[in-house]
Amino acid sequence: MNTRTNSTPPHAEFFPPATPPPRRSVPWVRLRNDLLELGRVWPVIHNMVSQELRVRYQRSFLGFLWSLLNPILMMITMTAVFSKILGRNEPAYALYLFSGLVPWLFLSGSLTDAAYCIIQNEGLIRKIYIPKLVFPVSRILFNLVNFLLTLLALFVLLVPLGAKFSLAMLFLPVSIALFTVFVLGLGIGLAVLNTFYRDCGHLVGVFLQAWYFMTPILYSTRDLETIPLFVKLNPAYPFIAQFQAIIRYGQMPSGSMIFASFVLAFVCLGVGYAAFKSHEDKLVFRL
Amino acid sequence: MPPSNLMKTSLSSAFRTKYTRHDRRSATEALIELENVALRFVSYHDKQYSIKRAVLNLLLQREEPKPVSEFWALQGVNLRIGLGERVGILGHNGAGKSTLLRLMARIYPPTHGSLEIRGIVAPLIEMGAGFNPELSGRDNIFLNGALLGFNRREMNERLEGIWAFTGLEEFADMPLKYYSSGMYVRLAFAIATEVEPEILLIDESLGVGDASFVDKAKTRLKRVMEKSNAVVIVSHDMDSLRELCTRGIWMDHGRVVDDGPIDRIVDEYIEKVRNAG
């Protein structure tokens, strides 16, 4: 064999000696760099989200109005079903239901999307360098936009459903922000998990269904004598209950609830982010 | 002052003022630096890497089974590509040329070794990577620009040049899915060359389009190569390599076999191929 394997680069003499490899930087520096990088690719995220919204409504006559109209129609249908067929003839119940269901749909939609976001963007990931965090983040932002629009629709229906606007609603942005952080943490964790173990995608649907019934959305803890353990330990409960307290009852959520959701949200984001970052490099080989 | 020296200083000062992100690095540093880089591909095709297997392995205390197939696409690659170098990579099929290019484009992370890239990289590896067929031509320019690290304003300034080269302005608002493949390639090429990247990576992309486009593309490419700080080309076309490059890297079985002035490398390579044939 005439293969000369070179241990030193042939042009070594023309160059100054190699700089030492970058030292493992401290976590917060890496975090800052990540955020900077994410900021740089913000146009990409923005583009992905807006494009998704556009594709969804293009060529329909009412266009973007559908995103508002759809949830309104859904809620009217459900109110009709519950009041006429099931005989729960109380608009308050409908209001309670929606105040929990709307945020839940954000959670389940985001997680389902996030689970497949890396796999679906295989083409892009294999062809061009892009921070992979872009994909789950843009999926969750897309769902967040829908969530906010649905919430807006709910507010349109608030008066017909017999609710009053209250001061507590001013706290809603905080609840939404905390909930988004929580969903983001779960979403990025799930994105990386499902890329490595494709089975997860199948489990997500079933798991979400079970989780849905374990969360007081259809029923209320106020109707139960004791709060069951699965509700107490349910990580979605503090978030959903906040929305219910604010929208249905017009009350500020309790301090312990806010604190619990705050801790949960950031622990979730931290774990999800760490999981994602530690596997980000290997993702391209698993597609 | 000798002219070559003059050019170098003007280039390096432009480099330093234009991109403040790297302001603390001196321009004499290599733009692309690979140190003992190895890349392993693992294929799990036959047996899915599934949760079942992972759980069973955990429960039964089994060793992680050997992957079905693994191979080292790159091994022990040491490279430093500095300011103003035009590097041509040659070698037979499967020698790791494209993989090396993808590594430089940061698509693949190295399994071992360290890789440092300083500057904006424009990969012309796959035409139209990062295009969205649903979006209009103009929106795709912004999307592609964003992927390369340029914001909307910066791309707006370059819009004129892109339309001038492609002649596609009248189709600016048409979704990309209705573009012909020729139009597609023209747009992709125009964007990647219009952004004046610091590092330009090209993978045989000259062989596309009709003859007049290829000529136009070559002229444009030469102009861009003069402006960019480093160029790496993978090609089987020895003549264009000779014409465009100053330095050649010969790859074989994932290793750098030889590295030197392009003419010597091409001659040796042709000699080797002839002898082998």
JSON list of C-alpha atoms in Angstrom, two decimals, chain A residues 1-12 15-22 37 40-41 43-44 47-48 51 54-55 58-59 123-130 132 193 196-200 203 281-282 284-286, chain B residues 21 28-29 33 35 39-42 44 48-52 54 76 78 80 82 85 102 105-109 114 116 118 123 126 129-130 132 134-135 139 143 146-147 177-178 247 252 255-260 264 272:
[
{"chain": "A", "resi": 1, "resn": "MET", "atom": "CA", "xyz": [0.00, 0.00, 0.00]},
{"chain": "A", "resi": 2, "resn": "ASN", "atom": "CA", "xyz": [1.24, 3.41, -0.83]},
{"chain": "A", "resi": 3, "resn": "THR", "atom": "CA", "xyz": [-1.15, 5.14, 1.46]},
{"chain": "A", "resi": 4, "resn": "ARG", "atom": "CA", "xyz": [0.81, 7.57, 3.49]},
{"chain": "A", "resi": 5, "resn": "THR", "atom": "CA", "xyz": [-1.19, 8.22, 6.57]},
{"chain": "A", "resi": 6, "resn": "ASN", "atom": "CA", "xyz": [-0.16, 11.54, 7.94]},
{"chain": "A", "resi": 7, "resn": "SER", "atom": "CA", "xyz": [-0.05, 12.12, 11.59]},
{"chain": "A", "resi": 8, "resn": "THR", "atom": "CA", "xyz": [0.92, 15.72, 11.05]},
{"chain": "A", "resi": 9, "resn": "PRO", "atom": "CA", "xyz": [-0.77, 17.92, 8.51]},
{"chain": "A", "resi": 10, "resn": "PRO", "atom": "CA", "xyz": [1.52, 18.40, 5.51]},
{"chain": "A", "resi": 11, "resn": "HIS", "atom": "CA", "xyz": [1.14, 22.15, 5.65]},
{"chain": "A", "resi": 12, "resn": "ALA", "atom": "CA", "xyz": [2.00, 22.36, 9.30]},
{"chain": "A", "resi": 15, "resn": "PHE", "atom": "CA", "xyz": [0.70, 27.66, 9.86]},
{"chain": "A", "resi": 16, "resn": "PRO", "atom": "CA", "xyz": [1.07, 28.78, 13.41]},
{"chain": "A", "resi": 17, "resn": "PRO", "atom": "CA", "xyz": [0.67, 25.92, 15.85]},
{"chain": "A", "resi": 18, "resn": "ALA", "atom": "CA", "xyz": [-2.88, 24.75, 16.35]},
{"chain": "A", "resi": 19, "resn": "THR", "atom": "CA", "xyz": [-4.83, 26.48, 19.01]},
{"chain": "A", "resi": 20, "resn": "PRO", "atom": "CA", "xyz": [-5.76, 24.25, 21.91]},
{"chain": "A", "resi": 21, "resn": "PRO", "atom": "CA", "xyz": [-9.19, 22.68, 21.50]},
{"chain": "A", "resi": 22, "resn": "PRO", "atom": "CA", "xyz": [-11.96, 24.76, 23.04]},
{"chain": "A", "resi": 37, "resn": "GLU", "atom": "CA", "xyz": [-27.70, 30.78, 18.32]},
{"chain": "A", "resi": 40, "resn": "ARG", "atom": "CA", "xyz": [-29.80, 34.02, 15.18]},
{"chain": "A", "resi": 41, "resn": "VAL", "atom": "CA", "xyz": [-32.06, 31.42, 13.65]},
{"chain": "A", "resi": 43, "resn": "PRO", "atom": "CA", "xyz": [-36.14, 34.10, 11.35]},
{"chain": "A", "resi": 44, "resn": "VAL", "atom": "CA", "xyz": [-36.20, 30.38, 10.57]},
{"chain": "A", "resi": 47, "resn": "ASN", "atom": "CA", "xyz": [-40.85, 31.42, 9.04]},
{"chain": "A", "resi": 48, "resn": "MET", "atom": "CA", "xyz": [-41.75, 27.86, 9.98]},
{"chain": "A", "resi": 51, "resn": "GLN", "atom": "CA", "xyz": [-45.77, 29.18, 6.98]},
{"chain": "A", "resi": 54, "resn": "ARG", "atom": "CA", "xyz": [-50.56, 30.04, 6.17]},
{"chain": "A", "resi": 55, "resn": "VAL", "atom": "CA", "xyz": [-50.67, 26.58, 4.66]},
{"chain": "A", "resi": 58, "resn": "GLN", "atom": "CA", "xyz": [-54.74, 29.11, 2.38]},
{"chain": "A", "resi": 59, "resn": "ARG", "atom": "CA", "xyz": [-57.35, 28.77, -0.31]},
{"chain": "A", "resi": 123, "resn": "GLY", "atom": "CA", "xyz": [-34.52, 16.14, 4.92]},
{"chain": "A", "resi": 124, "resn": "LEU", "atom": "CA", "xyz": [-33.41, 19.42, 6.34]},
{"chain": "A", "resi": 125, "resn": "ILE", "atom": "CA", "xyz": [-31.28, 18.01, 9.13]},
{"chain": "A", "resi": 126, "resn": "ARG", "atom": "CA", "xyz": [-29.31, 15.80, 6.78]},
{"chain": "A", "resi": 127, "resn": "LYS", "atom": "CA", "xyz": [-28.65, 18.54, 4.28]},
{"chain": "A", "resi": 128, "resn": "ILE", "atom": "CA", "xyz": [-27.88, 21.64, 6.20]},
{"chain": "A", "resi": 129, "resn": "TYR", "atom": "CA", "xyz": [-26.62, 22.66, 9.59]},
{"chain": "A", "resi": 130, "resn": "ILE", "atom": "CA", "xyz": [-29.32, 24.01, 11.81]},
{"chain": "A", "resi": 132, "resn": "LYS", "atom": "CA", "xyz": [-32.07, 21.14, 16.12]},
{"chain": "A", "resi": 193, "resn": "LEU", "atom": "CA", "xyz": [-36.78, 10.47, 22.98]},
{"chain": "A", "resi": 196, "resn": "PHE", "atom": "CA", "xyz": [-34.10, 7.40, 19.50]},
{"chain": "A", "resi": 197, "resn": "TYR", "atom": "CA", "xyz": [-36.96, 5.12, 20.40]},
{"chain": "A", "resi": 198, "resn": "ARG", "atom": "CA", "xyz": [-39.56, 5.26, 17.69]},
{"chain": "A", "resi": 199, "resn": "ASP", "atom": "CA", "xyz": [-42.01, 3.32, 19.85]},
{"chain": "A", "resi": 200, "resn": "CYS", "atom": "CA", "xyz": [-42.61, 6.41, 21.92]},
{"chain": "A", "resi": 203, "resn": "LEU", "atom": "CA", "xyz": [-47.29, 5.48, 23.20]},
{"chain": "A", "resi": 281, "resn": "ASP", "atom": "CA", "xyz": [-25.24, 15.68, 18.01]},
{"chain": "A", "resi": 282, "resn": "LYS", "atom": "CA", "xyz": [-26.34, 12.08, 17.64]},
{"chain": "A", "resi": 284, "resn": "VAL", "atom": "CA", "xyz": [-28.53, 13.06, 12.64]},
{"chain": "A", "resi": 285, "resn": "PHE", "atom": "CA", "xyz": [-27.28, 9.46, 12.84]},
{"chain": "A", "resi": 286, "resn": "ARG", "atom": "CA", "xyz": [-30.62, 8.18, 14.05]},
{"chain": "B", "resi": 21, "resn": "ARG", "atom": "CA", "xyz": [-18.35, 37.95, 16.09]},
{"chain": "B", "resi": 28, "resn": "THR", "atom": "CA", "xyz": [-4.01, 34.26, 10.61]},
{"chain": "B", "resi": 29, "resn": "GLU", "atom": "CA", "xyz": [-5.84, 31.47, 12.36]},
{"chain": "B", "resi": 33, "resn": "GLU", "atom": "CA", "xyz": [-9.40, 23.23, 11.57]},
{"chain": "B", "resi": 35, "resn": "GLU", "atom": "CA", "xyz": [-7.72, 17.71, 14.44]},
{"chain": "B", "resi": 39, "resn": "LEU", "atom": "CA", "xyz": [-16.45, 9.81, 11.93]},
{"chain": "B", "resi": 40, "resn": "ARG", "atom": "CA", "xyz": [-18.23, 6.54, 12.46]},
{"chain": "B", "resi": 41, "resn": "PHE", "atom": "CA", "xyz": [-21.47, 5.61, 10.85]},
{"chain": "B", "resi": 42, "resn": "VAL", "atom": "CA", "xyz": [-23.55, 3.08, 12.66]},
{"chain": "B", "resi": 44, "resn": "TYR", "atom": "CA", "xyz": [-29.17, -0.18, 13.03]},
{"chain": "B", "resi": 48, "resn": "GLN", "atom": "CA", "xyz": [-34.63, -1.47, 15.32]},
{"chain": "B", "resi": 49, "resn": "TYR", "atom": "CA", "xyz": [-33.15, 0.44, 18.15]},
{"chain": "B", "resi": 50, "resn": "SER", "atom": "CA", "xyz": [-36.33, 0.11, 20.10]},
{"chain": "B", "resi": 51, "resn": "ILE", "atom": "CA", "xyz": [-37.54, 0.76, 23.57]},
{"chain": "B", "resi": 52, "resn": "LYS", "atom": "CA", "xyz": [-38.25, -2.93, 23.95]},
{"chain": "B", "resi": 54, "resn": "ALA", "atom": "CA", "xyz": [-33.46, -1.06, 25.64]},
{"chain": "B", "resi": 76, "resn": "GLY", "atom": "CA", "xyz": [-7.44, 10.50, 11.61]},
{"chain": "B", "resi": 78, "resn": "ASN", "atom": "CA", "xyz": [-5.89, 16.48, 10.21]},
{"chain": "B", "resi": 80, "resn": "ARG", "atom": "CA", "xyz": [-6.04, 23.24, 8.47]},
{"chain": "B", "resi": 82, "resn": "GLY", "atom": "CA", "xyz": [-6.52, 29.00, 6.08]},
{"chain": "B", "resi": 85, "resn": "GLU", "atom": "CA", "xyz": [-7.07, 28.82, 0.25]},
{"chain": "B", "resi": 102, "resn": "ARG", "atom": "CA", "xyz": [-20.63, 17.59, 5.33]},
{"chain": "B", "resi": 105, "resn": "ALA", "atom": "CA", "xyz": [-20.75, 22.13, 6.99]},
{"chain": "B", "resi": 106, "resn": "ARG", "atom": "CA", "xyz": [-21.44, 20.93, 10.55]},
{"chain": "B", "resi": 107, "resn": "ILE", "atom": "CA", "xyz": [-24.11, 18.51, 9.39]},
{"chain": "B", "resi": 108, "resn": "TYR", "atom": "CA", "xyz": [-22.26, 15.60, 10.94]},
{"chain": "B", "resi": 109, "resn": "PRO", "atom": "CA", "xyz": [-20.50, 15.99, 14.25]},
{"chain": "B", "resi": 114, "resn": "SER", "atom": "CA", "xyz": [-12.07, 18.31, 17.22]},
{"chain": "B", "resi": 116, "resn": "GLU", "atom": "CA", "xyz": [-13.47, 24.19, 14.43]},
{"chain": "B", "resi": 118, "resn": "ARG", "atom": "CA", "xyz": [-14.72, 30.07, 11.98]},
{"chain": "B", "resi": 123, "resn": "PRO", "atom": "CA", "xyz": [-22.77, 24.76, 1.69]},
{"chain": "B", "resi": 126, "resn": "GLU", "atom": "CA", "xyz": [-27.34, 19.71, -1.98]},
{"chain": "B", "resi": 129, "resn": "ALA", "atom": "CA", "xyz": [-31.58, 22.21, 0.90]},
{"chain": "B", "resi": 130, "resn": "GLY", "atom": "CA", "xyz": [-33.70, 24.29, 3.19]},
{"chain": "B", "resi": 132, "resn": "ASN", "atom": "CA", "xyz": [-39.78, 25.14, 1.30]},
{"chain": "B", "resi": 134, "resn": "GLU", "atom": "CA", "xyz": [-44.97, 25.80, -0.40]},
{"chain": "B", "resi": 135, "resn": "LEU", "atom": "CA", "xyz": [-43.38, 29.22, -0.09]},
{"chain": "B", "resi": 139, "resn": "ASP", "atom": "CA", "xyz": [-39.86, 33.92, 0.86]},
{"chain": "B", "resi": 143, "resn": "LEU", "atom": "CA", "xyz": [-35.68, 31.42, 4.61]},
{"chain": "B", "resi": 146, "resn": "ALA", "atom": "CA", "xyz": [-31.89, 32.85, 7.62]},
{"chain": "B", "resi": 147, "resn": "LEU", "atom": "CA", "xyz": [-30.53, 29.32, 7.55]},
{"chain": "B", "resi": 177, "resn": "LYS", "atom": "CA", "xyz": [-43.25, 23.87, -6.08]},
{"chain": "B", "resi": 178, "resn": "TYR", "atom": "CA", "xyz": [-44.21, 25.26, -9.48]},
{"chain": "B", "resi": 247, "resn": "ARG", "atom": "CA", "xyz": [-4.38, 23.03, -3.00]},
{"chain": "B", "resi": 252, "resn": "ASP", "atom": "CA", "xyz": [-8.85, 7.28, 0.24]},
{"chain": "B", "resi": 255, "resn": "ARG", "atom": "CA", "xyz": [-8.04, 9.06, 5.26]},
{"chain": "B", "resi": 256, "resn": "VAL", "atom": "CA", "xyz": [-6.08, 11.90, 3.80]},
{"chain": "B", "resi": 257, "resn": "VAL", "atom": "CA", "xyz": [-3.54, 10.22, 1.57]},
{"chain": "B", "resi": 258, "resn": "ASP", "atom": "CA", "xyz": [-1.85, 13.28, 0.24]},
{"chain": "B", "resi": 259, "resn": "ASP", "atom": "CA", "xyz": [-2.10, 16.99, 0.54]},
{"chain": "B", "resi": 260, "resn": "GLY", "atom": "CA", "xyz": [-0.26, 19.58, -1.49]},
{"chain": "B", "resi": 264, "resn": "ARG", "atom": "CA", "xyz": [1.01, 17.69, -8.14]},
{"chain": "B", "resi": 272, "resn": "LYS", "atom": "CA", "xyz": [-2.48, 6.13, -9.72]}
]
